[in-house]
């Protein structure tokens, strides 16, 4: 698939990423740096916690989701530039989980003030190997217009 | 400050974290692993991009925000367990930025179905050394009740 401009997007367009397998080492390494809480760092402590077992930081799931989107999930021309969005973690990500991101375009909106660009709203569900949704991200992303781009 | 239970929270309660200085090495290391796009990896490529200079991945800003909240931002008893939230990045995080998180409790809500817990809604603004907001995160977090806890 080539790089996509605003004109290439339509509501309902879907993308499926490659997969990434997470393990306990990755979970602990991310947690040590960014989310040093016992349930992300230590199996025994995690067992008696809310999570009842080692769980990845939600921000780790988010970061892996981004890496899958960047590498394989959605080839936006000029890159994936997010302005923000909503994020939910319905279930924890566990060691051994194989994550994959399914994205769907919810809205395509040319900018009123900036003729060369627009925004798309994309819902990205990150699923594990059982098909369970571990993260739902609804994000607004900047997309360039092809016409404006080729004139630049 | 001791560890906080649901009874300790009230709308308007504020928390200020310690600071974290980000540099180009951290930005590129995070990007290589989770967001390998030219504007997060290479100064020259970033200069001609939308960001007009090296910028941290928004997910890196989010991860640093989490680390500041966990280490110093908000001492919730049992840890910081987020169910999700909204995130915006009004400005990019740049090399050399000194980040600090200011949080304010927006809502405190006991659970109807689970007497031992509740949820708080917290708005966390991540600011740089100039006081510019680089991230706004409004998150829902699980908080335990003191009464339920001491009976357990």
PDB file of N, CA, C and O in Angstrom, chain A residues 4-70:
ATOM      1  N   UNK A   4      -0.612   7.375   2.148  1.00  0.00           N
ATOM      2  CA  UNK A   4      -1.982   7.867   2.011  1.00  0.00           C
ATOM      3  C   UNK A   4      -2.108   9.349   2.357  1.00  0.00           C
ATOM      4  O   UNK A   4      -1.561   9.822   3.355  1.00  0.00           O
ATOM      5  N   UNK A   5      -2.862  10.060   1.515  1.00  0.00           N
ATOM      6  CA  UNK A   5      -3.199  11.469   1.739  1.00  0.00           C
ATOM      7  C   UNK A   5      -4.671  11.561   2.143  1.00  0.00           C
ATOM      8  O   UNK A   5      -5.400  10.563   2.083  1.00  0.00           O
ATOM      9  N   UNK A   6      -5.080  12.765   2.515  1.00  0.00           N
ATOM     10  CA  UNK A   6      -6.452  12.955   3.003  1.00  0.00           C
ATOM     11  C   UNK A   6      -7.480  12.415   2.002  1.00  0.00           C
ATOM     12  O   UNK A   6      -8.466  11.794   2.402  1.00  0.00           O
ATOM     13  N   UNK A   7      -7.214  12.646   0.712  1.00  0.00           N
ATOM     14  CA  UNK A   7      -8.155  12.199  -0.335  1.00  0.00           C
ATOM     15  C   UNK A   7      -8.291  10.673  -0.371  1.00  0.00           C
ATOM     16  O   UNK A   7      -9.259  10.149  -0.951  1.00  0.00           O
ATOM     17  N   UNK A   8      -7.310   9.966   0.165  1.00  0.00           N
ATOM     18  CA  UNK A   8      -7.341   8.501   0.130  1.00  0.00           C
ATOM     19  C   UNK A   8      -8.163   7.898   1.266  1.00  0.00           C
ATOM     20  O   UNK A   8      -8.452   6.702   1.260  1.00  0.00           O
ATOM     21  N   UNK A   9      -8.487   8.720   2.257  1.00  0.00           N
ATOM     22  CA  UNK A   9      -9.194   8.185   3.424  1.00  0.00           C
ATOM     23  C   UNK A   9     -10.705   8.304   3.269  1.00  0.00           C
ATOM     24  O   UNK A   9     -11.203   9.262   2.682  1.00  0.00           O
ATOM     25  N   UNK A  10     -11.407   7.318   3.796  1.00  0.00           N
ATOM     26  CA  UNK A  10     -12.865   7.345   3.814  1.00  0.00           C
ATOM     27  C   UNK A  10     -13.322   6.657   5.090  1.00  0.00           C
ATOM     28  O   UNK A  10     -12.627   5.768   5.613  1.00  0.00           O
ATOM     29  N   UNK A  11     -14.464   7.069   5.583  1.00  0.00           N
ATOM     30  CA  UNK A  11     -15.028   6.443   6.773  1.00  0.00           C
ATOM     31  C   UNK A  11     -15.209   4.953   6.503  1.00  0.00           C
ATOM     32  O   UNK A  11     -15.696   4.570   5.440  1.00  0.00           O
ATOM     33  N   UNK A  12     -14.772   4.145   7.443  1.00  0.00           N
ATOM     34  CA  UNK A  12     -14.926   2.700   7.300  1.00  0.00           C
ATOM     35  C   UNK A  12     -13.680   1.996   6.787  1.00  0.00           C
ATOM     36  O   UNK A  12     -13.603   0.761   6.866  1.00  0.00           O
ATOM     37  N   UNK A  13     -12.727   2.764   6.277  1.00  0.00           N
ATOM     38  CA  UNK A  13     -11.467   2.154   5.812  1.00  0.00           C
ATOM     39  C   UNK A  13     -10.776   1.477   7.002  1.00  0.00           C
ATOM     40  O   UNK A  13     -10.722   2.037   8.090  1.00  0.00           O
ATOM     41  N   UNK A  14     -10.278   0.271   6.774  1.00  0.00           N
ATOM     42  CA  UNK A  14      -9.692  -0.500   7.872  1.00  0.00           C
ATOM     43  C   UNK A  14      -8.250  -0.899   7.576  1.00  0.00           C
ATOM     44  O   UNK A  14      -7.861  -1.085   6.424  1.00  0.00           O
ATOM     45  N   UNK A  15      -7.496  -1.043   8.641  1.00  0.00           N
ATOM     46  CA  UNK A  15      -6.087  -1.423   8.543  1.00  0.00           C
ATOM     47  C   UNK A  15      -5.793  -2.454   9.618  1.00  0.00           C
ATOM     48  O   UNK A  15      -6.290  -2.329  10.735  1.00  0.00           O
ATOM     49  N   UNK A  16      -4.995  -3.436   9.276  1.00  0.00           N
ATOM     50  CA  UNK A  16      -4.577  -4.417  10.291  1.00  0.00           C
ATOM     51  C   UNK A  16      -3.058  -4.446  10.331  1.00  0.00           C
ATOM     52  O   UNK A  16      -2.394  -4.542   9.289  1.00  0.00           O
ATOM     53  N   UNK A  17      -2.512  -4.332  11.520  1.00  0.00           N
ATOM     54  CA  UNK A  17      -1.057  -4.269  11.673  1.00  0.00           C
ATOM     55  C   UNK A  17      -0.444  -5.655  11.709  1.00  0.00           C
ATOM     56  O   UNK A  17      -1.148  -6.669  11.808  1.00  0.00           O
ATOM     57  N   UNK A  18       0.872  -5.679  11.683  1.00  0.00           N
ATOM     58  CA  UNK A  18       1.592  -6.900  12.029  1.00  0.00           C
ATOM     59  C   UNK A  18       1.404  -7.174  13.528  1.00  0.00           C
ATOM     60  O   UNK A  18       0.650  -6.473  14.193  1.00  0.00           O
ATOM     61  N   UNK A  19       2.100  -8.193  14.031  1.00  0.00           N
ATOM     62  CA  UNK A  19       1.936  -8.543  15.442  1.00  0.00           C
ATOM     63  C   UNK A  19       3.237  -8.265  16.218  1.00  0.00           C
ATOM     64  O   UNK A  19       4.320  -8.162  15.633  1.00  0.00           O
ATOM     65  N   UNK A  20       3.076  -8.152  17.515  1.00  0.00           N
ATOM     66  CA  UNK A  20       4.244  -8.039  18.406  1.00  0.00           C
ATOM     67  C   UNK A  20       3.989  -8.905  19.639  1.00  0.00           C
ATOM     68  O   UNK A  20       2.958  -8.753  20.293  1.00  0.00           O
ATOM     69  N   UNK A  21       4.933  -9.781  19.931  1.00  0.00           N
ATOM     70  CA  UNK A  21       4.805 -10.597  21.147  1.00  0.00           C
ATOM     71  C   UNK A  21       5.557  -9.938  22.295  1.00  0.00           C
ATOM     72  O   UNK A  21       6.740  -9.601  22.183  1.00  0.00           O
ATOM     73  N   UNK A  22       4.845  -9.746  23.383  1.00  0.00           N
ATOM     74  CA  UNK A  22       5.431  -9.123  24.572  1.00  0.00           C
ATOM     75  C   UNK A  22       5.820 -10.227  25.550  1.00  0.00           C
ATOM     76  O   UNK A  22       5.173 -11.276  25.592  1.00  0.00           O
ATOM     77  N   UNK A  23       6.891 -10.011  26.307  1.00  0.00           N
ATOM     78  CA  UNK A  23       7.270 -10.989  27.328  1.00  0.00           C
ATOM     79  C   UNK A  23       7.555 -10.267  28.647  1.00  0.00           C
ATOM     80  O   UNK A  23       7.515  -9.035  28.717  1.00  0.00           O
ATOM     81  N   UNK A  24       7.819 -11.066  29.675  1.00  0.00           N
ATOM     82  CA  UNK A  24       8.009 -10.496  31.013  1.00  0.00           C
ATOM     83  C   UNK A  24       9.200  -9.534  31.040  1.00  0.00           C
ATOM     84  O   UNK A  24       9.174  -8.513  31.735  1.00  0.00           O
ATOM     85  N   UNK A  25      10.236  -9.841  30.272  1.00  0.00           N
ATOM     86  CA  UNK A  25      11.416  -8.971  30.242  1.00  0.00           C
ATOM     87  C   UNK A  25      11.073  -7.588  29.709  1.00  0.00           C
ATOM     88  O   UNK A  25      11.489  -6.569  30.282  1.00  0.00           O
ATOM     89  N   UNK A  26      10.323  -7.538  28.621  1.00  0.00           N
ATOM     90  CA  UNK A  26       9.905  -6.246  28.057  1.00  0.00           C
ATOM     91  C   UNK A  26       9.025  -5.482  29.052  1.00  0.00           C
ATOM     92  O   UNK A  26       9.161  -4.267  29.214  1.00  0.00           O
ATOM     93  N   UNK A  27       8.102  -6.208  29.679  1.00  0.00           N
ATOM     94  CA  UNK A  27       7.171  -5.560  30.624  1.00  0.00           C
ATOM     95  C   UNK A  27       7.944  -4.914  31.770  1.00  0.00           C
ATOM     96  O   UNK A  27       7.713  -3.755  32.124  1.00  0.00           O
ATOM     97  N   UNK A  28       8.921  -5.659  32.312  1.00  0.00           N
ATOM     98  CA  UNK A  28       9.685  -5.138  33.459  1.00  0.00           C
ATOM     99  C   UNK A  28      10.620  -4.005  33.036  1.00  0.00           C
ATOM    100  O   UNK A  28      10.821  -3.046  33.786  1.00  0.00           O
ATOM    101  N   UNK A  29      11.221  -4.119  31.845  1.00  0.00           N
ATOM    102  CA  UNK A  29      12.147  -3.075  31.382  1.00  0.00           C
ATOM    103  C   UNK A  29      11.412  -1.748  31.192  1.00  0.00           C
ATOM    104  O   UNK A  29      11.891  -0.686  31.610  1.00  0.00           O
ATOM    105  N   UNK A  30      10.234  -1.806  30.570  1.00  0.00           N
ATOM    106  CA  UNK A  30       9.452  -0.581  30.388  1.00  0.00           C
ATOM    107  C   UNK A  30       9.048  -0.025  31.757  1.00  0.00           C
ATOM    108  O   UNK A  30       9.162   1.175  32.015  1.00  0.00           O
ATOM    109  N   UNK A  31       8.594  -0.907  32.630  1.00  0.00           N
ATOM    110  CA  UNK A  31       8.122  -0.474  33.947  1.00  0.00           C
ATOM    111  C   UNK A  31       9.238   0.159  34.771  1.00  0.00           C
ATOM    112  O   UNK A  31       9.023   1.173  35.442  1.00  0.00           O
ATOM    113  N   UNK A  32      10.431  -0.436  34.722  1.00  0.00           N
ATOM    114  CA  UNK A  32      11.542   0.142  35.484  1.00  0.00           C
ATOM    115  C   UNK A  32      11.767   1.588  35.076  1.00  0.00           C
ATOM    116  O   UNK A  32      12.061   2.440  35.911  1.00  0.00           O
ATOM    117  N   UNK A  33      11.635   1.868  33.761  1.00  0.00           N
ATOM    118  CA  UNK A  33      11.918   3.216  33.281  1.00  0.00           C
ATOM    119  C   UNK A  33      10.731   4.170  33.480  1.00  0.00           C
ATOM    120  O   UNK A  33      10.927   5.340  33.817  1.00  0.00           O
ATOM    121  N   UNK A  34       9.517   3.675  33.276  1.00  0.00           N
ATOM    122  CA  UNK A  34       8.384   4.603  33.175  1.00  0.00           C
ATOM    123  C   UNK A  34       7.223   4.348  34.131  1.00  0.00           C
ATOM    124  O   UNK A  34       6.384   5.227  34.312  1.00  0.00           O
ATOM    125  N   UNK A  35       7.136   3.165  34.696  1.00  0.00           N
ATOM    126  CA  UNK A  35       5.959   2.861  35.520  1.00  0.00           C
ATOM    127  C   UNK A  35       6.345   1.835  36.582  1.00  0.00           C
ATOM    128  O   UNK A  35       5.840   0.704  36.605  1.00  0.00           O
ATOM    129  N   UNK A  36       7.262   2.269  37.475  1.00  0.00           N
ATOM    130  CA  UNK A  36       7.843   1.312  38.434  1.00  0.00           C
ATOM    131  C   UNK A  36       6.902   0.963  39.583  1.00  0.00           C
ATOM    132  O   UNK A  36       7.095   1.393  40.716  1.00  0.00           O
ATOM    133  N   UNK A  37       5.898   0.177  39.284  1.00  0.00           N
ATOM    134  CA  UNK A  37       4.962  -0.287  40.299  1.00  0.00           C
ATOM    135  C   UNK A  37       5.069  -1.816  40.380  1.00  0.00           C
ATOM    136  O   UNK A  37       5.309  -2.489  39.382  1.00  0.00           O
ATOM    137  N   UNK A  38       4.856  -2.358  41.608  1.00  0.00           N
ATOM    138  CA  UNK A  38       5.125  -3.784  41.827  1.00  0.00           C
ATOM    139  C   UNK A  38       4.425  -4.708  40.835  1.00  0.00           C
ATOM    140  O   UNK A  38       5.013  -5.706  40.401  1.00  0.00           O
ATOM    141  N   UNK A  39       3.175  -4.367  40.454  1.00  0.00           N
ATOM    142  CA  UNK A  39       2.428  -5.280  39.567  1.00  0.00           C
ATOM    143  C   UNK A  39       2.939  -5.275  38.124  1.00  0.00           C
ATOM    144  O   UNK A  39       2.515  -6.088  37.307  1.00  0.00           O
ATOM    145  N   UNK A  40       3.867  -4.341  37.809  1.00  0.00           N
ATOM    146  CA  UNK A  40       4.507  -4.342  36.488  1.00  0.00           C
ATOM    147  C   UNK A  40       5.955  -4.854  36.557  1.00  0.00           C
ATOM    148  O   UNK A  40       6.626  -4.970  35.530  1.00  0.00           O
ATOM    149  N   UNK A  41       6.441  -5.112  37.768  1.00  0.00           N
ATOM    150  CA  UNK A  41       7.873  -5.391  37.953  1.00  0.00           C
ATOM    151  C   UNK A  41       8.177  -6.775  38.508  1.00  0.00           C
ATOM    152  O   UNK A  41       9.276  -7.289  38.325  1.00  0.00           O
ATOM    153  N   UNK A  42       7.227  -7.356  39.197  1.00  0.00           N
ATOM    154  CA  UNK A  42       7.558  -8.542  39.991  1.00  0.00           C
ATOM    155  C   UNK A  42       6.380  -9.510  40.011  1.00  0.00           C
ATOM    156  O   UNK A  42       5.273  -9.151  40.435  1.00  0.00           O
ATOM    157  N   UNK A  43       6.616 -10.734  39.559  1.00  0.00           N
ATOM    158  CA  UNK A  43       5.534 -11.720  39.442  1.00  0.00           C
ATOM    159  C   UNK A  43       4.843 -11.983  40.788  1.00  0.00           C
ATOM    160  O   UNK A  43       3.611 -12.057  40.849  1.00  0.00           O
ATOM    161  N   UNK A  44       5.641 -12.128  41.845  1.00  0.00           N
ATOM    162  CA  UNK A  44       5.055 -12.487  43.138  1.00  0.00           C
ATOM    163  C   UNK A  44       4.194 -11.350  43.678  1.00  0.00           C
ATOM    164  O   UNK A  44       3.058 -11.559  44.124  1.00  0.00           O
ATOM    165  N   UNK A  45       4.732 -10.128  43.596  1.00  0.00           N
ATOM    166  CA  UNK A  45       3.963  -8.973  44.067  1.00  0.00           C
ATOM    167  C   UNK A  45       2.706  -8.785  43.213  1.00  0.00           C
ATOM    168  O   UNK A  45       1.636  -8.410  43.717  1.00  0.00           O
ATOM    169  N   UNK A  46       2.838  -9.045  41.912  1.00  0.00           N
ATOM    170  CA  UNK A  46       1.693  -8.874  41.010  1.00  0.00           C
ATOM    171  C   UNK A  46       0.574  -9.859  41.333  1.00  0.00           C
ATOM    172  O   UNK A  46      -0.609  -9.558  41.185  1.00  0.00           O
ATOM    173  N   UNK A  47       0.972 -11.049  41.812  1.00  0.00           N
ATOM    174  CA  UNK A  47      -0.009 -12.103  42.080  1.00  0.00           C
ATOM    175  C   UNK A  47      -1.041 -11.672  43.116  1.00  0.00           C
ATOM    176  O   UNK A  47      -2.216 -12.000  42.999  1.00  0.00           O
ATOM    177  N   UNK A  48      -0.595 -10.915  44.096  1.00  0.00           N
ATOM    178  CA  UNK A  48      -1.505 -10.485  45.167  1.00  0.00           C
ATOM    179  C   UNK A  48      -2.074  -9.096  44.913  1.00  0.00           C
ATOM    180  O   UNK A  48      -2.734  -8.532  45.779  1.00  0.00           O
ATOM    181  N   UNK A  49      -1.817  -8.541  43.746  1.00  0.00           N
ATOM    182  CA  UNK A  49      -2.317  -7.193  43.433  1.00  0.00           C
ATOM    183  C   UNK A  49      -3.656  -7.276  42.717  1.00  0.00           C
ATOM    184  O   UNK A  49      -4.158  -8.366  42.408  1.00  0.00           O
ATOM    185  N   UNK A  50      -4.207  -6.108  42.419  1.00  0.00           N
ATOM    186  CA  UNK A  50      -5.429  -5.982  41.621  1.00  0.00           C
ATOM    187  C   UNK A  50      -5.354  -6.816  40.342  1.00  0.00           C
ATOM    188  O   UNK A  50      -6.347  -7.388  39.897  1.00  0.00           O
ATOM    189  N   UNK A  51      -4.168  -6.865  39.727  1.00  0.00           N
ATOM    190  CA  UNK A  51      -4.024  -7.526  38.428  1.00  0.00           C
ATOM    191  C   UNK A  51      -3.911  -9.056  38.524  1.00  0.00           C
ATOM    192  O   UNK A  51      -3.999  -9.742  37.524  1.00  0.00           O
ATOM    193  N   UNK A  52      -3.660  -9.567  39.733  1.00  0.00           N
ATOM    194  CA  UNK A  52      -3.526 -11.019  39.961  1.00  0.00           C
ATOM    195  C   UNK A  52      -2.556 -11.686  38.987  1.00  0.00           C
ATOM    196  O   UNK A  52      -2.847 -12.739  38.407  1.00  0.00           O
ATOM    197  N   UNK A  53      -1.417 -11.033  38.796  1.00  0.00           N
ATOM    198  CA  UNK A  53      -0.382 -11.566  37.894  1.00  0.00           C
ATOM    199  C   UNK A  53       0.292 -10.406  37.184  1.00  0.00           C
ATOM    200  O   UNK A  53      -0.260  -9.307  37.111  1.00  0.00           O
ATOM    201  N   UNK A  54       1.496 -10.672  36.669  1.00  0.00           N
ATOM    202  CA  UNK A  54       2.250  -9.608  36.014  1.00  0.00           C
ATOM    203  C   UNK A  54       1.448  -9.019  34.846  1.00  0.00           C
ATOM    204  O   UNK A  54       0.897  -9.760  34.028  1.00  0.00           O
ATOM    205  N   UNK A  55       1.404  -7.704  34.784  1.00  0.00           N
ATOM    206  CA  UNK A  55       0.657  -6.998  33.725  1.00  0.00           C
ATOM    207  C   UNK A  55       1.529  -5.876  33.197  1.00  0.00           C
ATOM    208  O   UNK A  55       2.297  -5.263  33.939  1.00  0.00           O
ATOM    209  N   UNK A  56       1.413  -5.602  31.912  1.00  0.00           N
ATOM    210  CA  UNK A  56       2.164  -4.489  31.324  1.00  0.00           C
ATOM    211  C   UNK A  56       1.523  -3.164  31.731  1.00  0.00           C
ATOM    212  O   UNK A  56       0.302  -3.073  31.885  1.00  0.00           O
ATOM    213  N   UNK A  57       2.345  -2.151  31.874  1.00  0.00           N
ATOM    214  CA  UNK A  57       1.823  -0.790  32.021  1.00  0.00           C
ATOM    215  C   UNK A  57       0.928  -0.477  30.833  1.00  0.00           C
ATOM    216  O   UNK A  57       1.237  -0.837  29.687  1.00  0.00           O
ATOM    217  N   UNK A  58      -0.187   0.195  31.076  1.00  0.00           N
ATOM    218  CA  UNK A  58      -1.036   0.627  29.966  1.00  0.00           C
ATOM    219  C   UNK A  58      -0.266   1.473  28.963  1.00  0.00           C
ATOM    220  O   UNK A  58      -0.501   1.406  27.752  1.00  0.00           O
ATOM    221  N   UNK A  59       0.681   2.248  29.461  1.00  0.00           N
ATOM    222  CA  UNK A  59       1.482   3.098  28.568  1.00  0.00           C
ATOM    223  C   UNK A  59       2.435   2.273  27.723  1.00  0.00           C
ATOM    224  O   UNK A  59       2.862   2.711  26.652  1.00  0.00           O
ATOM    225  N   UNK A  60       2.783   1.095  28.201  1.00  0.00           N
ATOM    226  CA  UNK A  60       3.584   0.172  27.407  1.00  0.00           C
ATOM    227  C   UNK A  60       2.719  -0.395  26.271  1.00  0.00           C
ATOM    228  O   UNK A  60       3.162  -0.445  25.112  1.00  0.00           O
ATOM    229  N   UNK A  61       1.506  -0.798  26.602  1.00  0.00           N
ATOM    230  CA  UNK A  61       0.574  -1.254  25.552  1.00  0.00           C
ATOM    231  C   UNK A  61       0.371  -0.150  24.517  1.00  0.00           C
ATOM    232  O   UNK A  61       0.360  -0.405  23.305  1.00  0.00           O
ATOM    233  N   UNK A  62       0.245   1.089  24.988  1.00  0.00           N
ATOM    234  CA  UNK A  62       0.068   2.227  24.067  1.00  0.00           C
ATOM    235  C   UNK A  62       1.291   2.400  23.170  1.00  0.00           C
ATOM    236  O   UNK A  62       1.176   2.648  21.963  1.00  0.00           O
ATOM    237  N   UNK A  63       2.474   2.268  23.753  1.00  0.00           N
ATOM    238  CA  UNK A  63       3.710   2.455  22.983  1.00  0.00           C
ATOM    239  C   UNK A  63       3.875   1.341  21.944  1.00  0.00           C
ATOM    240  O   UNK A  63       4.264   1.596  20.800  1.00  0.00           O
ATOM    241  N   UNK A  64       3.555   0.109  22.325  1.00  0.00           N
ATOM    242  CA  UNK A  64       3.626  -1.004  21.357  1.00  0.00           C
ATOM    243  C   UNK A  64       2.595  -0.793  20.245  1.00  0.00           C
ATOM    244  O   UNK A  64       2.883  -1.019  19.064  1.00  0.00           O
ATOM    245  N   UNK A  65       1.419  -0.343  20.627  1.00  0.00           N
ATOM    246  CA  UNK A  65       0.393  -0.035  19.619  1.00  0.00           C
ATOM    247  C   UNK A  65       0.921   0.990  18.633  1.00  0.00           C
ATOM    248  O   UNK A  65       0.773   0.835  17.408  1.00  0.00           O
ATOM    249  N   UNK A  66       1.562   2.036  19.140  1.00  0.00           N
ATOM    250  CA  UNK A  66       2.124   3.050  18.242  1.00  0.00           C
ATOM    251  C   UNK A  66       3.169   2.437  17.326  1.00  0.00           C
ATOM    252  O   UNK A  66       3.192   2.722  16.132  1.00  0.00           O
ATOM    253  N   UNK A  67       4.035   1.576  17.882  1.00  0.00           N
ATOM    254  CA  UNK A  67       5.081   0.982  17.042  1.00  0.00           C
ATOM    255  C   UNK A  67       4.464   0.125  15.934  1.00  0.00           C
ATOM    256  O   UNK A  67       4.929   0.144  14.791  1.00  0.00           O
ATOM    257  N   UNK A  68       3.395  -0.582  16.237  1.00  0.00           N
ATOM    258  CA  UNK A  68       2.727  -1.403  15.208  1.00  0.00           C
ATOM    259  C   UNK A  68       2.062  -0.508  14.160  1.00  0.00           C
ATOM    260  O   UNK A  68       2.107  -0.809  12.965  1.00  0.00           O
ATOM    261  N   UNK A  69       1.471   0.588  14.600  1.00  0.00           N
ATOM    262  CA  UNK A  69       0.842   1.517  13.640  1.00  0.00           C
ATOM    263  C   UNK A  69       1.897   2.138  12.733  1.00  0.00           C
ATOM    264  O   UNK A  69       1.700   2.265  11.526  1.00  0.00           O
ATOM    265  N   UNK A  70       3.024   2.544  13.322  1.00  0.00           N
ATOM    266  CA  UNK A  70       4.072   3.203  12.529  1.00  0.00           C
ATOM    267  C   UNK A  70       4.685   2.222  11.532  1.00  0.00           C
ATOM    268  O   UNK A  70       4.897   2.555  10.369  1.00  0.00           O
TER     269      UNK A  70
END
